[in-house]
Short mmCIF file of C-alpha atoms in Angstrom, two decimals:
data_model
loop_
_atom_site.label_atom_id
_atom_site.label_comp_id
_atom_site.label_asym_id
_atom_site.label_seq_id
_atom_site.Cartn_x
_atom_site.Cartn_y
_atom_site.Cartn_z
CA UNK A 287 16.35 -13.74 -2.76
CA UNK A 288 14.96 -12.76 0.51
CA UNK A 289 14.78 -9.28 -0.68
CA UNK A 290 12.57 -10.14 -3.49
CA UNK A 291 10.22 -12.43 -1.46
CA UNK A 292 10.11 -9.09 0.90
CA UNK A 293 9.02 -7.12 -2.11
CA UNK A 294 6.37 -9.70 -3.30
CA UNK A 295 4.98 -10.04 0.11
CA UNK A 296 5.52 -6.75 1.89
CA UNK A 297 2.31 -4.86 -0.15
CA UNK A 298 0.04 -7.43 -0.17
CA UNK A 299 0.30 -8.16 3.55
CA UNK A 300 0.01 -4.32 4.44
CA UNK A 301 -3.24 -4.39 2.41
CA UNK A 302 -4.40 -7.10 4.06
CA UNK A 303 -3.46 -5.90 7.53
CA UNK A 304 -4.99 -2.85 6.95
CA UNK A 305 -8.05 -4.78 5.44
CA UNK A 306 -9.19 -7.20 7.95
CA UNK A 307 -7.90 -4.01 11.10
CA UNK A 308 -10.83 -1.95 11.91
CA UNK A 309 -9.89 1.67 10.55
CA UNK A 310 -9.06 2.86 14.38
CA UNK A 311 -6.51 0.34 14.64
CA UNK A 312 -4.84 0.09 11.38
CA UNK A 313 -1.90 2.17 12.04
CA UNK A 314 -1.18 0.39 14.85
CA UNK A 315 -1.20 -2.86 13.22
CA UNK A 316 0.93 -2.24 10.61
CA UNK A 317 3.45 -0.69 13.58
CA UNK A 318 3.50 -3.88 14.57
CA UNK A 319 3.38 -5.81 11.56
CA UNK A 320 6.61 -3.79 11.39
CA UNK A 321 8.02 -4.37 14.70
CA UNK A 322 7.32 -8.11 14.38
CA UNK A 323 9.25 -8.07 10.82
CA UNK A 324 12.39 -6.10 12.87
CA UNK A 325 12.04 -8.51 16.11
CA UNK A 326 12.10 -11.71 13.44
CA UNK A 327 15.13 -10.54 11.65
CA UNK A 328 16.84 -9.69 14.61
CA UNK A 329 16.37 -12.96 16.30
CA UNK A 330 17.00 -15.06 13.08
CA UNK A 331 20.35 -13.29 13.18
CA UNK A 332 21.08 -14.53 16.90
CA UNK A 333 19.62 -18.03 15.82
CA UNK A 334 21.97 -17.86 12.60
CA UNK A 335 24.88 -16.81 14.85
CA UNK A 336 24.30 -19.45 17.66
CA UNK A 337 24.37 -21.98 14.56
CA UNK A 338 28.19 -21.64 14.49
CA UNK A 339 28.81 -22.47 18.49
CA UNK A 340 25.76 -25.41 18.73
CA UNK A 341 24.64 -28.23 16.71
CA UNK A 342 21.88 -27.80 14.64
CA UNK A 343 19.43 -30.56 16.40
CA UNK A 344 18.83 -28.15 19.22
CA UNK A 345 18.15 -25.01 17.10
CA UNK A 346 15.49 -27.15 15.43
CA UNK A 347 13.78 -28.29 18.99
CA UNK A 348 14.15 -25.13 20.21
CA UNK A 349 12.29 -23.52 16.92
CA UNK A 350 9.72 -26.69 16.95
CA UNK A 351 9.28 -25.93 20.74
CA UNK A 352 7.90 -22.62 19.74
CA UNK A 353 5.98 -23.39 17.27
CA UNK A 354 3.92 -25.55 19.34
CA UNK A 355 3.78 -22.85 22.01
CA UNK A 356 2.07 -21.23 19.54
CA UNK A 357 -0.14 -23.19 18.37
CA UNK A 358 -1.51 -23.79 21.88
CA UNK A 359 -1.99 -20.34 22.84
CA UNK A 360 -3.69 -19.17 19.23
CA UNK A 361 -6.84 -20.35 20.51
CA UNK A 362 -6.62 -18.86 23.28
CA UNK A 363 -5.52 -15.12 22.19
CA UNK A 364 -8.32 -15.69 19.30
CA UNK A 365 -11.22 -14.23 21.68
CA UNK A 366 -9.23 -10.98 22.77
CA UNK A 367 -8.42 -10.37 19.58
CA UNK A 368 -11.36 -11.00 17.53
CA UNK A 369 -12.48 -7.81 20.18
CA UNK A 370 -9.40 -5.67 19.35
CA UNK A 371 -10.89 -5.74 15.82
CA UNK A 372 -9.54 -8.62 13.79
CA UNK A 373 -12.00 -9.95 11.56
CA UNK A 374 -11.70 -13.33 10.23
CA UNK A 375 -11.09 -12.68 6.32
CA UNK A 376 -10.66 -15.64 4.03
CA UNK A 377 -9.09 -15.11 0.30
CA UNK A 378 -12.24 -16.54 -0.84
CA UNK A 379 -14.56 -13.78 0.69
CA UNK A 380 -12.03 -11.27 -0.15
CA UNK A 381 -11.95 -12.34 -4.02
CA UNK A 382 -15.75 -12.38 -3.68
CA UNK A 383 -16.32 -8.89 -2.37
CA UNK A 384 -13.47 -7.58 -4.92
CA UNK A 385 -15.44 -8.91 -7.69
CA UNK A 386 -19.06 -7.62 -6.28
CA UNK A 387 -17.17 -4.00 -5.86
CA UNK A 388 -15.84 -4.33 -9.55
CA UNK A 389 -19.59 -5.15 -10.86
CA UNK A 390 -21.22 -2.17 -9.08
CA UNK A 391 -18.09 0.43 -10.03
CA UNK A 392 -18.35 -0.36 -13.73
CA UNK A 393 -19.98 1.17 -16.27
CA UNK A 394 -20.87 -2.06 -18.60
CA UNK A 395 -24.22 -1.62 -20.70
#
């Protein structure tokens, strides 16, 4: 099941990696888009494994604990990288410029 998510999500998230990246940077993103998708399996492994020795109420603080850590230090990263190039994209604005493209490429009467 996890493979198939992979498969659903894998493309589109490349494209929009590579999308919202300015074009000096886009390799390098999707290295770490990459990196980040080894690093996560690896560590859900450990987590999996560490399931068997601990109870499951401190897996879930410790996983809560970091997702609060990150939500405090997103708006604080969101300045350095709006300069490394990341553009704010919404779907909306993305569907919009998709369909603008579309109008201009075709050749209707």
């Amino acid at each position: 099941m996890i493979t198939l998510a992979e498969l659903f999500i894998g493309p589109t998230a490349l494209s929009t990696i590579t999308r919202v990246m300015l074009r000096a940077h886009s390799g390098l993103s999707v290295g770490l888009f990459y990196l980040a998708l080894g690093v996560g399996g690896f560590l859900s492994g450990q987590i999996g494994a560490s399931a068997a020795t601990f109870r499951y109420a401190p897996i879930f603080a410790a996983l809560t604990g970091v997702c609060a850590a990150t939500a405090v230090i997103y708006p604080v990263i969101r300045s350095p990288l709006a300069r490394f190039g990341v553009q704010r994209v919404s779907a909306y604005s993305a569907s919009i410029r998709a369909m603008s493209a579309a109008q201009t490429s075709s050749s209707w009467p």
